[in-house]
Short mmCIF file of C-alpha atoms in Angstrom, two decimals:
data_model
loop_
_atom_site.label_atom_id
_atom_site.label_comp_id
_atom_site.label_asym_id
_atom_site.label_seq_id
_atom_site.Cartn_x
_atom_site.Cartn_y
_atom_site.Cartn_z
CA MET Z 1 -7.91 11.97 5.93
CA ARG Z 2 -5.46 12.05 3.03
CA LEU Z 3 -2.28 9.96 3.18
CA ALA Z 4 0.56 10.38 0.71
CA ALA Z 5 4.10 9.19 0.13
CA GLU Z 6 6.57 11.17 -1.93
CA ARG Z 7 9.60 9.52 -3.53
CA ILE Z 8 10.18 7.01 -0.75
CA ASP Z 9 13.49 5.15 -0.81
CA TRP Z 10 14.35 2.51 1.80
CA ARG Z 11 17.48 0.38 1.96
CA VAL Z 12 18.82 -2.28 4.30
CA HIS Z 13 22.55 -3.14 4.13
CA GLY Z 14 22.71 -1.56 0.72
CA HIS Z 15 19.77 -3.54 -0.62
CA ARG Z 16 17.00 -1.28 -1.90
CA LEU Z 17 13.60 -2.46 -0.63
CA LEU Z 18 11.66 0.62 -1.78
CA ASP Z 19 12.68 2.51 -4.88
CA ASP Z 20 11.24 6.00 -5.52
CA VAL Z 21 7.70 5.11 -4.39
CA SER Z 22 5.05 7.83 -4.58
CA LEU Z 23 1.32 7.47 -4.01
CA ALA Z 24 -1.64 9.46 -2.70
CA VAL Z 25 -4.67 7.93 -1.00
CA ALA Z 26 -7.79 10.10 -0.86
CA PRO Z 27 -9.85 10.58 2.31
CA GLY Z 28 -12.17 7.62 2.80
CA GLU Z 29 -10.60 5.61 -0.03
CA THR Z 30 -9.76 1.92 0.25
CA PHE Z 31 -6.43 1.46 -1.51
CA GLY Z 32 -5.19 -2.09 -2.10
CA LEU Z 33 -1.52 -3.06 -2.34
CA VAL Z 34 -0.73 -6.23 -4.27
CA GLY Z 35 2.47 -7.79 -5.51
CA PRO Z 36 4.62 -10.93 -5.27
CA ASN Z 37 6.27 -11.94 -2.02
CA GLY Z 38 9.21 -9.64 -1.29
CA SER Z 39 7.92 -6.87 -3.55
CA GLY Z 40 7.95 -4.25 -0.78
CA LYS Z 41 4.32 -4.15 0.41
CA THR Z 42 5.08 -4.67 4.10
CA THR Z 43 8.03 -2.27 4.06
CA LEU Z 44 5.89 0.43 2.46
CA LEU Z 45 3.14 -0.04 5.04
CA ARG Z 46 5.66 0.26 7.88
CA VAL Z 47 6.95 3.51 6.37
CA LEU Z 48 3.38 4.82 6.00
CA ALA Z 49 2.71 3.88 9.64
CA GLY Z 50 5.70 5.91 10.84
CA LEU Z 51 7.59 2.83 12.04
CA ARG Z 52 10.39 3.36 9.52
CA LYS Z 53 11.85 6.63 8.33
CA PRO Z 54 12.93 6.40 4.70
CA ARG Z 55 16.39 7.20 3.44
CA THR Z 56 14.84 9.82 1.16
CA GLY Z 57 11.30 11.06 0.62
CA ARG Z 58 8.53 11.80 3.07
CA VAL Z 59 5.07 10.76 4.23
CA LEU Z 60 2.30 13.37 4.37
CA VAL Z 61 -0.81 13.26 6.52
CA ASN Z 62 -3.33 15.80 5.25
CA ASP Z 63 -0.43 17.52 3.42
CA ALA Z 64 1.59 17.90 6.65
CA SER Z 65 4.85 16.01 7.12
CA MET Z 66 4.48 12.99 9.39
CA TYR Z 67 7.99 13.66 10.69
CA ALA Z 68 6.81 16.89 12.30
CA MET Z 69 4.14 15.01 14.28
CA ARG Z 70 4.53 13.62 17.79
CA GLN Z 71 4.39 9.83 18.05
CA ARG Z 72 1.32 10.16 20.25
CA ASP Z 73 -0.47 12.15 17.55
CA ILE Z 74 0.51 9.64 14.88
CA ALA Z 75 -0.90 6.84 17.06
CA ARG Z 76 -4.14 8.79 17.46
CA THR Z 77 -4.42 9.10 13.69
CA ILE Z 78 -3.02 5.88 12.19
CA ALA Z 79 -3.59 2.27 13.23
CA PHE Z 80 -1.48 -0.51 11.73
CA VAL Z 81 -2.36 -4.21 11.76
CA GLU Z 82 0.79 -6.22 11.01
CA GLN Z 83 0.99 -9.78 9.72
CA GLN Z 84 2.77 -11.03 12.83
CA ALA Z 85 2.48 -9.22 16.15
CA GLU Z 86 2.99 -11.36 19.22
CA THR Z 87 3.34 -10.82 22.95
CA LEU Z 88 4.77 -12.93 25.74
CA ASP Z 89 2.67 -11.14 28.35
CA ARG Z 90 -0.05 -13.20 30.01
CA ILE Z 91 -2.90 -10.92 29.06
CA VAL Z 92 -6.49 -11.64 28.15
CA VAL Z 93 -8.18 -10.64 24.92
CA ARG Z 94 -9.91 -7.57 26.38
CA GLU Z 95 -6.58 -6.27 27.71
CA ALA Z 96 -4.96 -6.74 24.29
CA VAL Z 97 -7.72 -4.75 22.59
CA ALA Z 98 -7.63 -2.09 25.33
CA LEU Z 99 -4.05 -1.30 24.28
CA GLY Z 100 -5.60 0.52 21.36
CA ARG Z 101 -6.80 3.20 23.75
CA THR Z 102 -3.27 3.94 25.08
CA PRO Z 103 -2.64 7.05 22.89
CA PHE Z 104 -5.73 8.69 24.37
CA LEU Z 105 -4.94 8.12 28.05
CA SER Z 106 -3.05 10.41 30.40
CA ALA Z 107 -3.01 11.53 34.02
CA LEU Z 108 -5.63 14.09 33.09
CA GLN Z 109 -7.64 11.63 30.99
CA PRO Z 110 -7.73 8.24 32.74
CA TRP Z 111 -9.64 5.18 31.61
CA SER Z 112 -13.38 5.82 31.46
CA GLU Z 113 -16.68 4.12 30.71
CA GLN Z 114 -16.38 5.48 27.18
CA ASP Z 115 -13.14 3.53 26.71
CA ASP Z 116 -14.93 0.40 27.94
CA ALA Z 117 -17.68 0.98 25.38
CA ILE Z 118 -15.15 1.47 22.56
CA VAL Z 119 -13.36 -1.78 23.44
CA ASP Z 120 -16.68 -3.65 23.67
CA GLN Z 121 -17.69 -2.40 20.22
CA ALA Z 122 -14.34 -3.34 18.70
CA LEU Z 123 -14.58 -6.87 20.10
CA ASP Z 124 -18.14 -7.19 18.82
CA ASN Z 125 -17.16 -5.94 15.35
CA VAL Z 126 -14.68 -8.79 14.86
CA GLY Z 127 -16.78 -11.46 16.55
CA MET Z 128 -14.53 -11.87 19.59
CA ALA Z 129 -16.76 -10.58 22.40
CA HIS Z 130 -17.41 -14.15 23.63
CA LEU Z 131 -13.66 -14.67 24.08
CA ALA Z 132 -12.95 -11.37 25.87
CA ASP Z 133 -11.66 -13.13 28.98
CA ARG Z 134 -9.56 -15.77 27.22
CA LEU Z 135 -5.79 -15.67 27.64
CA TRP Z 136 -3.95 -14.47 24.55
CA HIS Z 137 -1.63 -17.49 24.30
CA THR Z 138 -4.60 -19.90 24.13
CA LEU Z 139 -5.97 -18.35 20.91
CA SER Z 140 -5.62 -19.78 17.43
CA GLY Z 141 -3.79 -17.83 14.73
CA GLY Z 142 -7.07 -16.66 13.21
CA GLU Z 143 -8.45 -15.56 16.56
CA ARG Z 144 -5.28 -13.59 17.28
CA GLN Z 145 -5.59 -11.86 13.93
CA ARG Z 146 -9.13 -10.77 14.77
CA VAL Z 147 -7.91 -9.42 18.12
CA HIS Z 148 -5.21 -7.39 16.31
CA ILE Z 149 -7.89 -5.87 14.11
CA ALA Z 150 -10.07 -5.14 17.15
CA ARG Z 151 -7.15 -3.38 18.83
CA ALA Z 152 -6.72 -1.21 15.73
CA LEU Z 153 -10.45 -0.41 15.70
CA ALA Z 154 -10.24 0.58 19.37
CA GLN Z 155 -7.78 3.29 18.35
CA GLN Z 156 -10.60 4.84 16.32
CA PRO Z 157 -8.08 5.79 13.65
CA ARG Z 158 -8.70 8.08 10.73
CA ILE Z 159 -6.23 6.04 8.67
CA LEU Z 160 -6.12 2.23 8.89
CA LEU Z 161 -3.20 0.23 7.48
CA LEU Z 162 -3.56 -3.55 7.20
CA ASP Z 163 -0.90 -6.04 6.11
CA GLU Z 164 -2.67 -9.09 4.69
CA PRO Z 165 -5.30 -9.07 7.46
CA THR Z 166 -7.09 -12.18 6.20
CA ASN Z 167 -4.05 -14.44 6.75
CA HIS Z 168 -4.94 -17.34 9.08
CA LEU Z 169 -8.67 -16.58 8.84
CA ASP Z 170 -11.24 -19.08 7.61
CA ILE Z 171 -13.32 -17.97 4.63
CA ARG Z 172 -16.28 -16.81 6.75
CA HIS Z 173 -14.13 -14.50 8.84
CA GLN Z 174 -12.21 -13.32 5.78
CA LEU Z 175 -15.44 -12.11 4.23
CA SER Z 176 -16.63 -10.63 7.52
CA ILE Z 177 -13.43 -8.64 8.12
CA LEU Z 178 -13.23 -7.35 4.55
CA SER Z 179 -16.89 -6.30 4.70
CA LEU Z 180 -16.23 -4.48 7.98
CA VAL Z 181 -13.22 -2.67 6.50
CA ARG Z 182 -15.28 -1.50 3.52
CA GLN Z 183 -17.92 -0.07 5.85
CA LEU Z 184 -15.49 2.01 7.93
CA SER Z 185 -15.52 5.73 7.23
CA VAL Z 186 -11.72 5.92 7.31
CA THR Z 187 -8.87 5.96 4.81
CA VAL Z 188 -7.63 2.40 4.30
CA VAL Z 189 -4.44 0.99 2.78
CA ILE Z 190 -4.58 -2.79 2.71
CA ALA Z 191 -2.02 -5.28 1.42
CA LEU Z 192 -3.73 -8.35 0.02
CA HIS Z 193 -2.48 -11.70 -1.21
CA ASP Z 194 -5.83 -12.71 -2.74
CA LEU Z 195 -6.25 -10.78 -5.99
CA ASN Z 196 -9.98 -11.49 -6.17
CA GLN Z 197 -10.35 -9.81 -2.78
CA ALA Z 198 -8.34 -6.88 -4.09
CA MET Z 199 -11.00 -6.39 -6.78
CA GLU Z 200 -13.23 -4.89 -4.05
CA CYS Z 201 -10.84 -1.96 -3.42
CA ASP Z 202 -11.45 1.50 -4.85
CA ARG Z 203 -7.97 1.53 -6.38
CA ILE Z 204 -5.01 -0.83 -6.47
CA GLY Z 205 -1.26 -0.29 -6.48
CA VAL Z 206 1.00 -3.05 -7.79
CA MET Z 207 4.40 -3.46 -6.12
CA ASP Z 208 7.22 -5.26 -7.92
CA GLY Z 209 10.87 -5.24 -6.93
CA GLY Z 210 10.39 -2.36 -4.49
CA ARG Z 211 8.72 -0.14 -7.07
CA LEU Z 212 5.10 0.90 -7.45
CA VAL Z 213 4.68 -0.16 -11.07
CA ASP Z 214 0.98 0.46 -11.62
CA VAL Z 215 -1.91 2.32 -9.95
CA GLY Z 216 -5.54 2.52 -10.94
CA SER Z 217 -8.94 0.91 -10.59
CA PRO Z 218 -8.95 -2.89 -10.24
CA SER Z 219 -10.21 -3.38 -13.80
CA GLN Z 220 -7.53 -1.04 -15.16
CA VAL Z 221 -4.66 -2.62 -13.24
CA LEU Z 222 -5.43 -6.33 -12.95
CA THR Z 223 -5.18 -7.11 -16.65
CA ALA Z 224 -3.99 -10.34 -18.22
CA GLU Z 225 -0.77 -8.61 -19.28
CA ARG Z 226 -0.04 -7.22 -15.80
CA LEU Z 227 -0.80 -10.51 -14.08
CA HIS Z 228 1.47 -12.41 -16.44
CA HIS Z 229 4.31 -9.89 -16.24
CA THR Z 230 4.27 -9.32 -12.46
CA PHE Z 231 2.89 -12.56 -11.03
CA GLY Z 232 3.88 -15.04 -13.73
CA VAL Z 233 0.36 -16.44 -14.18
CA HIS Z 234 -2.23 -16.68 -16.91
CA VAL Z 235 -5.77 -15.62 -16.02
CA ASP Z 236 -9.28 -16.35 -17.19
CA PHE Z 237 -11.86 -13.68 -16.42
CA LEU Z 238 -15.24 -15.06 -15.37
CA GLU Z 239 -18.50 -13.39 -14.36
CA ASP Z 240 -20.22 -14.10 -11.06
CA PRO Z 241 -23.78 -15.18 -12.03
CA HIS Z 242 -25.22 -13.64 -8.86
CA ASP Z 243 -23.97 -10.06 -9.15
CA GLN Z 244 -22.03 -9.96 -12.45
CA ARG Z 245 -18.75 -9.13 -10.72
CA ARG Z 246 -15.53 -10.13 -12.47
CA ILE Z 247 -13.76 -13.14 -10.99
CA MET Z 248 -10.27 -14.26 -11.90
CA ARG Z 249 -9.23 -17.90 -12.30
CA PHE Z 250 -5.47 -18.36 -12.46
CA ARG Z 251 -3.31 -20.82 -14.37
CA ASN Z 252 0.42 -21.40 -14.08
CA ALA Z 253 2.30 -19.61 -16.84
CA LEU Z 254 5.06 -22.25 -16.94
#
């Protein structure tokens, strides 16, 4: 499913957080968002998820305006994994993941064995099936992040938005989650802090000061000039001896 933003502008108390941002993500594409802290990545994802309506511009889902869609239909189409999403409710892991099925339930379509199977699969995909009966508040930060991703998977979205999903995860689970995301047959927009991880995306957009300043393949965008100008670092490009992929080693530009 295609996702696009056209000339998005978002301000808070007169401060412009997004400035004339336009992008188009093709069906099935994994699009990475990178940029310094405060560059607008999270704000853009929240606009794309339908959680914020921009001052000007619009979001299109398969060329139709998101603002003409019912919230229930948006929730059936788009899943969003935020950096921080907490709850004070005393719920167990399975119940947290089951919330992903909410947009599909109604008086005429109550919970079914199929919903159970979808939740089970989502838990298994993120390696949390063995903790299905654990209380939410007893989980570590990394475990909670994996539950958030499982909840999104339980929505069976056609578009998946992730805001730095590998935060709080150890390296094994970082690699596992990113591998899972790449295997999904959905459109993905993922904000990443680790630029080497961003190299695995189909395309990358660079945010800086609320603007989308560059878009293209990782090799086109993550150049020495761009990294110095936007991130203030020098970079050495190395080659992985196992698969010949490009790896970046960073040095302080100061």
